[in-house]
Amino acid sequence: MKRNIQKLFVCLLAGAMALSLVACGGDTDDASSTTTTTTTKTPAVTADPNASINQKVESDFEVESVKNKVVKVGTSFDEVVAGLPSELEVVIPGEATGESKVLHNADFSSADAFGEAWTLCDNDGIVSLDGKFATTAASDKVKAYITDPEWALADSDAYANYVVKAVLRGTADAPDNNFGIIFRAANVSPNGPDSYDGMYVGIGDPAGQICVGKASGNAWHHITNIDFDYVPNQDYTLEVIVYNETFVVLLDGTAMYEGTVDPTMVNGTVGLRTYKQLFECSEFSVRTLQASDFDHFENGFTEVKVLPVVWTCPDYDPNKVGSYGFFGTITEGLPEGKQAQVKVRISVREE
């Protein structure tokens, strides 16, 4: 009996295995059998990493940026390049050398001595010149500037770089505005407090602040304030180091602020300005920059060169709508083995 039970178990096991083979997809013509279908996803299309529009700039120096452009289908490579600059500014870090040279020392001994080098805007007749420049009453029209110095580079495209220094004192107990230095200034007139085109740094606001701003087209444009503990009737040495597109403000030898000069104000003279404040200036001088001046700039000494640029785009197709990367590469005028590069997106579109 036991042997018959074992035979029955073997038969049942064999049948189960046969059914299992059919269920696992063995050959069968049975229309009722189940077929499993696997769906394969199409790989996503990725951008060509070698296309010019996807390639990265390789530059050893900071380069002047160039705006992207849109052109119509059929615009040739040469026509595109003709619309791009042939020269670009390159900022090159370096080591400053040389010593400072005095450009001007103001003579406040008398009105006549002062007038030999300065132009005074004083409609109210409140400026005293007797060993120092001083206002004797409040006015919003007092300005004075050094007249037509060569180092101001008037009517030139070159940067006028210099260090202007003034020893200033507010003589009111509680000033409600400021007095200070104008620089890179042009078109100065006595018509009002902002009747000049130039930059300004002043001290003496009621909150004890240094005021930074500019005037243009007889309008005032505030830039920022810098806090410090102002004390009336105390001498302060205010200096502005201006170099190319940047300037640094120093108070008593301490750097207080670094800013950017208005790009339209590349050159111009220097002078004094007050807005309804009683103040004195006992010393005023202008000099060239020396190596140590660049220690006050965040990026140290940098030289800006205008250099020729060569444009390339190996995959440009004037008859194919799309975006292309045009690379401007500069090597001429740079240290051997170095290059400066900028990328411009050129979009080709149907009319």
mmCIF file with all atom_site columns, N, CA, C and O in Angstrom, residues 71-104:
data_model
loop_
_atom_site.group_PDB
_atom_site.id
_atom_site.type_symbol
_atom_site.label_atom_id
_atom_site.label_alt_id
_atom_site.label_comp_id
_atom_site.label_asym_id
_atom_site.label_entity_id
_atom_site.label_seq_id
_atom_site.pdbx_PDB_ins_code
_atom_site.Cartn_x
_atom_site.Cartn_y
_atom_site.Cartn_z
_atom_site.occupancy
_atom_site.B_iso_or_equiv
_atom_site.pdbx_formal_charge
_atom_site.auth_seq_id
_atom_site.auth_comp_id
_atom_site.auth_asym_id
_atom_site.auth_atom_id
_atom_site.pdbx_PDB_model_num
ATOM 1   N N  . VAL A 1 71  ? 19.865 86.789  -35.991 1.00 0.00 ? 71  VAL A N  1
ATOM 2   C CA . VAL A 1 71  ? 20.031 87.057  -37.420 1.00 0.00 ? 71  VAL A CA 1
ATOM 3   C C  . VAL A 1 71  ? 19.015 86.215  -38.194 1.00 0.00 ? 71  VAL A C  1
ATOM 4   O O  . VAL A 1 71  ? 18.499 85.214  -37.683 1.00 0.00 ? 71  VAL A O  1
ATOM 5   N N  . LYS A 1 72  ? 18.749 86.616  -39.422 1.00 0.00 ? 72  LYS A N  1
ATOM 6   C CA . LYS A 1 72  ? 17.787 85.877  -40.228 1.00 0.00 ? 72  LYS A CA 1
ATOM 7   C C  . LYS A 1 72  ? 18.487 84.761  -41.004 1.00 0.00 ? 72  LYS A C  1
ATOM 8   O O  . LYS A 1 72  ? 19.708 84.799  -41.226 1.00 0.00 ? 72  LYS A O  1
ATOM 9   N N  . VAL A 1 73  ? 17.710 83.773  -41.380 1.00 0.00 ? 73  VAL A N  1
ATOM 10  C CA . VAL A 1 73  ? 18.233 82.651  -42.167 1.00 0.00 ? 73  VAL A CA 1
ATOM 11  C C  . VAL A 1 73  ? 18.911 83.184  -43.414 1.00 0.00 ? 73  VAL A C  1
ATOM 12  O O  . VAL A 1 73  ? 18.418 84.095  -44.084 1.00 0.00 ? 73  VAL A O  1
ATOM 13  N N  . GLY A 1 74  ? 20.084 82.636  -43.720 1.00 0.00 ? 74  GLY A N  1
ATOM 14  C CA . GLY A 1 74  ? 20.830 83.055  -44.900 1.00 0.00 ? 74  GLY A CA 1
ATOM 15  C C  . GLY A 1 74  ? 21.941 84.035  -44.598 1.00 0.00 ? 74  GLY A C  1
ATOM 16  O O  . GLY A 1 74  ? 22.724 84.370  -45.499 1.00 0.00 ? 74  GLY A O  1
ATOM 17  N N  . THR A 1 75  ? 22.036 84.493  -43.333 1.00 0.00 ? 75  THR A N  1
ATOM 18  C CA . THR A 1 75  ? 23.115 85.416  -42.965 1.00 0.00 ? 75  THR A CA 1
ATOM 19  C C  . THR A 1 75  ? 24.429 84.644  -42.906 1.00 0.00 ? 75  THR A C  1
ATOM 20  O O  . THR A 1 75  ? 24.555 83.682  -42.147 1.00 0.00 ? 75  THR A O  1
ATOM 21  N N  . SER A 1 76  ? 25.384 85.050  -43.693 1.00 0.00 ? 76  SER A N  1
ATOM 22  C CA . SER A 1 76  ? 26.642 84.313  -43.775 1.00 0.00 ? 76  SER A CA 1
ATOM 23  C C  . SER A 1 76  ? 27.481 84.496  -42.511 1.00 0.00 ? 76  SER A C  1
ATOM 24  O O  . SER A 1 76  ? 27.253 85.414  -41.718 1.00 0.00 ? 76  SER A O  1
ATOM 25  N N  . PHE A 1 77  ? 28.477 83.625  -42.359 1.00 0.00 ? 77  PHE A N  1
ATOM 26  C CA . PHE A 1 77  ? 29.392 83.709  -41.215 1.00 0.00 ? 77  PHE A CA 1
ATOM 27  C C  . PHE A 1 77  ? 30.085 85.074  -41.192 1.00 0.00 ? 77  PHE A C  1
ATOM 28  O O  . PHE A 1 77  ? 30.162 85.722  -40.143 1.00 0.00 ? 77  PHE A O  1
ATOM 29  N N  . ASP A 1 78  ? 30.571 85.514  -42.357 1.00 0.00 ? 78  ASP A N  1
ATOM 30  C CA . ASP A 1 78  ? 31.278 86.798  -42.423 1.00 0.00 ? 78  ASP A CA 1
ATOM 31  C C  . ASP A 1 78  ? 30.351 87.954  -42.057 1.00 0.00 ? 78  ASP A C  1
ATOM 32  O O  . ASP A 1 78  ? 30.783 88.937  -41.438 1.00 0.00 ? 78  ASP A O  1
ATOM 33  N N  . GLU A 1 79  ? 29.089 87.854  -42.433 1.00 0.00 ? 79  GLU A N  1
ATOM 34  C CA . GLU A 1 79  ? 28.134 88.913  -42.092 1.00 0.00 ? 79  GLU A CA 1
ATOM 35  C C  . GLU A 1 79  ? 27.875 88.954  -40.591 1.00 0.00 ? 79  GLU A C  1
ATOM 36  O O  . GLU A 1 79  ? 27.727 90.030  -40.003 1.00 0.00 ? 79  GLU A O  1
ATOM 37  N N  . VAL A 1 80  ? 27.816 87.777  -39.974 1.00 0.00 ? 80  VAL A N  1
ATOM 38  C CA . VAL A 1 80  ? 27.646 87.733  -38.512 1.00 0.00 ? 80  VAL A CA 1
ATOM 39  C C  . VAL A 1 80  ? 28.846 88.376  -37.826 1.00 0.00 ? 80  VAL A C  1
ATOM 40  O O  . VAL A 1 80  ? 28.713 89.224  -36.938 1.00 0.00 ? 80  VAL A O  1
ATOM 41  N N  . VAL A 1 81  ? 30.038 87.985  -38.251 1.00 0.00 ? 81  VAL A N  1
ATOM 42  C CA . VAL A 1 81  ? 31.269 88.509  -37.641 1.00 0.00 ? 81  VAL A CA 1
ATOM 43  C C  . VAL A 1 81  ? 31.381 90.015  -37.836 1.00 0.00 ? 81  VAL A C  1
ATOM 44  O O  . VAL A 1 81  ? 31.856 90.735  -36.950 1.00 0.00 ? 81  VAL A O  1
ATOM 45  N N  . ALA A 1 82  ? 30.907 90.505  -38.978 1.00 0.00 ? 82  ALA A N  1
ATOM 46  C CA . ALA A 1 82  ? 30.965 91.946  -39.244 1.00 0.00 ? 82  ALA A CA 1
ATOM 47  C C  . ALA A 1 82  ? 30.138 92.736  -38.225 1.00 0.00 ? 82  ALA A C  1
ATOM 48  O O  . ALA A 1 82  ? 30.406 93.919  -37.983 1.00 0.00 ? 82  ALA A O  1
ATOM 49  N N  . GLY A 1 83  ? 29.142 92.072  -37.646 1.00 0.00 ? 83  GLY A N  1
ATOM 50  C CA . GLY A 1 83  ? 28.305 92.732  -36.641 1.00 0.00 ? 83  GLY A CA 1
ATOM 51  C C  . GLY A 1 83  ? 28.806 92.564  -35.218 1.00 0.00 ? 83  GLY A C  1
ATOM 52  O O  . GLY A 1 83  ? 28.169 93.030  -34.272 1.00 0.00 ? 83  GLY A O  1
ATOM 53  N N  . LEU A 1 84  ? 29.941 91.888  -35.056 1.00 0.00 ? 84  LEU A N  1
ATOM 54  C CA . LEU A 1 84  ? 30.553 91.692  -33.745 1.00 0.00 ? 84  LEU A CA 1
ATOM 55  C C  . LEU A 1 84  ? 31.779 92.590  -33.612 1.00 0.00 ? 84  LEU A C  1
ATOM 56  O O  . LEU A 1 84  ? 32.392 92.950  -34.618 1.00 0.00 ? 84  LEU A O  1
ATOM 57  N N  . PRO A 1 85  ? 32.171 92.958  -32.388 1.00 0.00 ? 85  PRO A N  1
ATOM 58  C CA . PRO A 1 85  ? 33.329 93.854  -32.222 1.00 0.00 ? 85  PRO A CA 1
ATOM 59  C C  . PRO A 1 85  ? 34.625 93.200  -32.667 1.00 0.00 ? 85  PRO A C  1
ATOM 60  O O  . PRO A 1 85  ? 34.817 91.993  -32.507 1.00 0.00 ? 85  PRO A O  1
ATOM 61  N N  . SER A 1 86  ? 35.507 94.014  -33.233 1.00 0.00 ? 86  SER A N  1
ATOM 62  C CA . SER A 1 86  ? 36.820 93.522  -33.672 1.00 0.00 ? 86  SER A CA 1
ATOM 63  C C  . SER A 1 86  ? 37.858 93.634  -32.561 1.00 0.00 ? 86  SER A C  1
ATOM 64  O O  . SER A 1 86  ? 38.934 93.046  -32.653 1.00 0.00 ? 86  SER A O  1
ATOM 65  N N  . GLU A 1 87  ? 37.541 94.397  -31.497 1.00 0.00 ? 87  GLU A N  1
ATOM 66  C CA . GLU A 1 87  ? 38.414 94.548  -30.339 1.00 0.00 ? 87  GLU A CA 1
ATOM 67  C C  . GLU A 1 87  ? 37.584 94.489  -29.067 1.00 0.00 ? 87  GLU A C  1
ATOM 68  O O  . GLU A 1 87  ? 36.417 94.894  -29.059 1.00 0.00 ? 87  GLU A O  1
ATOM 69  N N  . LEU A 1 88  ? 38.180 93.970  -28.003 1.00 0.00 ? 88  LEU A N  1
ATOM 70  C CA . LEU A 1 88  ? 37.497 93.876  -26.716 1.00 0.00 ? 88  LEU A CA 1
ATOM 71  C C  . LEU A 1 88  ? 38.450 94.263  -25.592 1.00 0.00 ? 88  LEU A C  1
ATOM 72  O O  . LEU A 1 88  ? 39.670 94.099  -25.711 1.00 0.00 ? 88  LEU A O  1
ATOM 73  N N  . GLU A 1 89  ? 37.867 94.755  -24.492 1.00 0.00 ? 89  GLU A N  1
ATOM 74  C CA . GLU A 1 89  ? 38.671 95.065  -23.310 1.00 0.00 ? 89  GLU A CA 1
ATOM 75  C C  . GLU A 1 89  ? 38.968 93.782  -22.534 1.00 0.00 ? 89  GLU A C  1
ATOM 76  O O  . GLU A 1 89  ? 38.073 92.959  -22.310 1.00 0.00 ? 89  GLU A O  1
ATOM 77  N N  . VAL A 1 90  ? 40.221 93.634  -22.132 1.00 0.00 ? 90  VAL A N  1
ATOM 78  C CA . VAL A 1 90  ? 40.647 92.488  -21.336 1.00 0.00 ? 90  VAL A CA 1
ATOM 79  C C  . VAL A 1 90  ? 41.267 93.015  -20.041 1.00 0.00 ? 90  VAL A C  1
ATOM 80  O O  . VAL A 1 90  ? 42.111 93.910  -20.066 1.00 0.00 ? 90  VAL A O  1
ATOM 81  N N  . VAL A 1 91  ? 40.809 92.470  -18.900 1.00 0.00 ? 91  VAL A N  1
ATOM 82  C CA . VAL A 1 91  ? 41.331 92.879  -17.597 1.00 0.00 ? 91  VAL A CA 1
ATOM 83  C C  . VAL A 1 91  ? 42.450 91.920  -17.204 1.00 0.00 ? 91  VAL A C  1
ATOM 84  O O  . VAL A 1 91  ? 42.230 90.715  -17.051 1.00 0.00 ? 91  VAL A O  1
ATOM 85  N N  . ILE A 1 92  ? 43.651 92.474  -17.037 1.00 0.00 ? 92  ILE A N  1
ATOM 86  C CA . ILE A 1 92  ? 44.827 91.642  -16.799 1.00 0.00 ? 92  ILE A CA 1
ATOM 87  C C  . ILE A 1 92  ? 45.423 91.974  -15.428 1.00 0.00 ? 92  ILE A C  1
ATOM 88  O O  . ILE A 1 92  ? 45.912 93.091  -15.217 1.00 0.00 ? 92  ILE A O  1
ATOM 89  N N  . PRO A 1 93  ? 45.373 91.052  -14.476 1.00 0.00 ? 93  PRO A N  1
ATOM 90  C CA . PRO A 1 93  ? 46.019 91.294  -13.182 1.00 0.00 ? 93  PRO A CA 1
ATOM 91  C C  . PRO A 1 93  ? 47.534 91.405  -13.353 1.00 0.00 ? 93  PRO A C  1
ATOM 92  O O  . PRO A 1 93  ? 48.118 90.795  -14.250 1.00 0.00 ? 93  PRO A O  1
ATOM 93  N N  . GLY A 1 94  ? 48.155 92.198  -12.500 1.00 0.00 ? 94  GLY A N  1
ATOM 94  C CA . GLY A 1 94  ? 49.596 92.354  -12.612 1.00 0.00 ? 94  GLY A CA 1
ATOM 95  C C  . GLY A 1 94  ? 50.190 92.902  -11.333 1.00 0.00 ? 94  GLY A C  1
ATOM 96  O O  . GLY A 1 94  ? 49.546 92.932  -10.285 1.00 0.00 ? 94  GLY A O  1
ATOM 97  N N  . GLU A 1 95  ? 51.400 93.337  -11.440 1.00 0.00 ? 95  GLU A N  1
ATOM 98  C CA . GLU A 1 95  ? 52.136 93.891  -10.306 1.00 0.00 ? 95  GLU A CA 1
ATOM 99  C C  . GLU A 1 95  ? 52.374 95.370  -10.563 1.00 0.00 ? 95  GLU A C  1
ATOM 100 O O  . GLU A 1 95  ? 53.004 95.749  -11.546 1.00 0.00 ? 95  GLU A O  1
ATOM 101 N N  . ALA A 1 96  ? 51.837 96.214  -9.677  1.00 0.00 ? 96  ALA A N  1
ATOM 102 C CA . ALA A 1 96  ? 51.996 97.653  -9.848  1.00 0.00 ? 96  ALA A CA 1
ATOM 103 C C  . ALA A 1 96  ? 53.426 98.066  -9.510  1.00 0.00 ? 96  ALA A C  1
ATOM 104 O O  . ALA A 1 96  ? 54.047 97.518  -8.596  1.00 0.00 ? 96  ALA A O  1
ATOM 105 N N  . THR A 1 97  ? 53.931 99.022  -10.268 1.00 0.00 ? 97  THR A N  1
ATOM 106 C CA . THR A 1 97  ? 55.277 99.533  -10.018 1.00 0.00 ? 97  THR A CA 1
ATOM 107 C C  . THR A 1 97  ? 55.241 101.055 -10.041 1.00 0.00 ? 97  THR A C  1
ATOM 108 O O  . THR A 1 97  ? 54.235 101.663 -10.426 1.00 0.00 ? 97  THR A O  1
ATOM 109 N N  . GLY A 1 98  ? 56.317 101.667 -9.667  1.00 0.00 ? 98  GLY A N  1
ATOM 110 C CA . GLY A 1 98  ? 56.422 103.109 -9.756  1.00 0.00 ? 98  GLY A CA 1
ATOM 111 C C  . GLY A 1 98  ? 56.021 103.817 -8.474  1.00 0.00 ? 98  GLY A C  1
ATOM 112 O O  . GLY A 1 98  ? 55.357 103.257 -7.596  1.00 0.00 ? 98  GLY A O  1
ATOM 113 N N  . GLU A 1 99  ? 56.452 105.082 -8.371  1.00 0.00 ? 99  GLU A N  1
ATOM 114 C CA . GLU A 1 99  ? 56.136 105.911 -7.224  1.00 0.00 ? 99  GLU A CA 1
ATOM 115 C C  . GLU A 1 99  ? 55.209 107.036 -7.652  1.00 0.00 ? 99  GLU A C  1
ATOM 116 O O  . GLU A 1 99  ? 55.110 107.381 -8.828  1.00 0.00 ? 99  GLU A O  1
ATOM 117 N N  . SER A 1 100 ? 54.533 107.604 -6.647  1.00 0.00 ? 100 SER A N  1
ATOM 118 C CA . SER A 1 100 ? 53.569 108.652 -6.931  1.00 0.00 ? 100 SER A CA 1
ATOM 119 C C  . SER A 1 100 ? 54.251 109.968 -7.277  1.00 0.00 ? 100 SER A C  1
ATOM 120 O O  . SER A 1 100 ? 55.333 110.290 -6.774  1.00 0.00 ? 100 SER A O  1
ATOM 121 N N  . LYS A 1 101 ? 53.597 110.737 -8.142  1.00 0.00 ? 101 LYS A N  1
ATOM 122 C CA . LYS A 1 101 ? 54.087 112.067 -8.522  1.00 0.00 ? 101 LYS A CA 1
ATOM 123 C C  . LYS A 1 101 ? 52.996 113.087 -8.231  1.00 0.00 ? 101 LYS A C  1
ATOM 124 O O  . LYS A 1 101 ? 51.815 112.869 -8.543  1.00 0.00 ? 101 LYS A O  1
ATOM 125 N N  . VAL A 1 102 ? 53.365 114.200 -7.611  1.00 0.00 ? 102 VAL A N  1
ATOM 126 C CA . VAL A 1 102 ? 52.400 115.248 -7.272  1.00 0.00 ? 102 VAL A CA 1
ATOM 127 C C  . VAL A 1 102 ? 51.935 115.937 -8.552  1.00 0.00 ? 102 VAL A C  1
ATOM 128 O O  . VAL A 1 102 ? 52.742 116.349 -9.390  1.00 0.00 ? 102 VAL A O  1
ATOM 129 N N  . LEU A 1 103 ? 50.608 116.043 -8.684  1.00 0.00 ? 103 LEU A N  1
ATOM 130 C CA . LEU A 1 103 ? 50.015 116.724 -9.831  1.00 0.00 ? 103 LEU A CA 1
ATOM 131 C C  . LEU A 1 103 ? 49.554 118.128 -9.472  1.00 0.00 ? 103 LEU A C  1
ATOM 132 O O  . LEU A 1 103 ? 49.576 119.030 -10.322 1.00 0.00 ? 103 LEU A O  1
ATOM 133 N N  . HIS A 1 104 ? 49.115 118.306 -8.209  1.00 0.00 ? 104 HIS A N  1
ATOM 134 C CA . HIS A 1 104 ? 48.623 119.625 -7.807  1.00 0.00 ? 104 HIS A CA 1
ATOM 135 C C  . HIS A 1 104 ? 48.597 119.726 -6.286  1.00 0.00 ? 104 HIS A C  1
ATOM 136 O O  . HIS A 1 104 ? 48.208 118.786 -5.589  1.00 0.00 ? 104 HIS A O  1
#
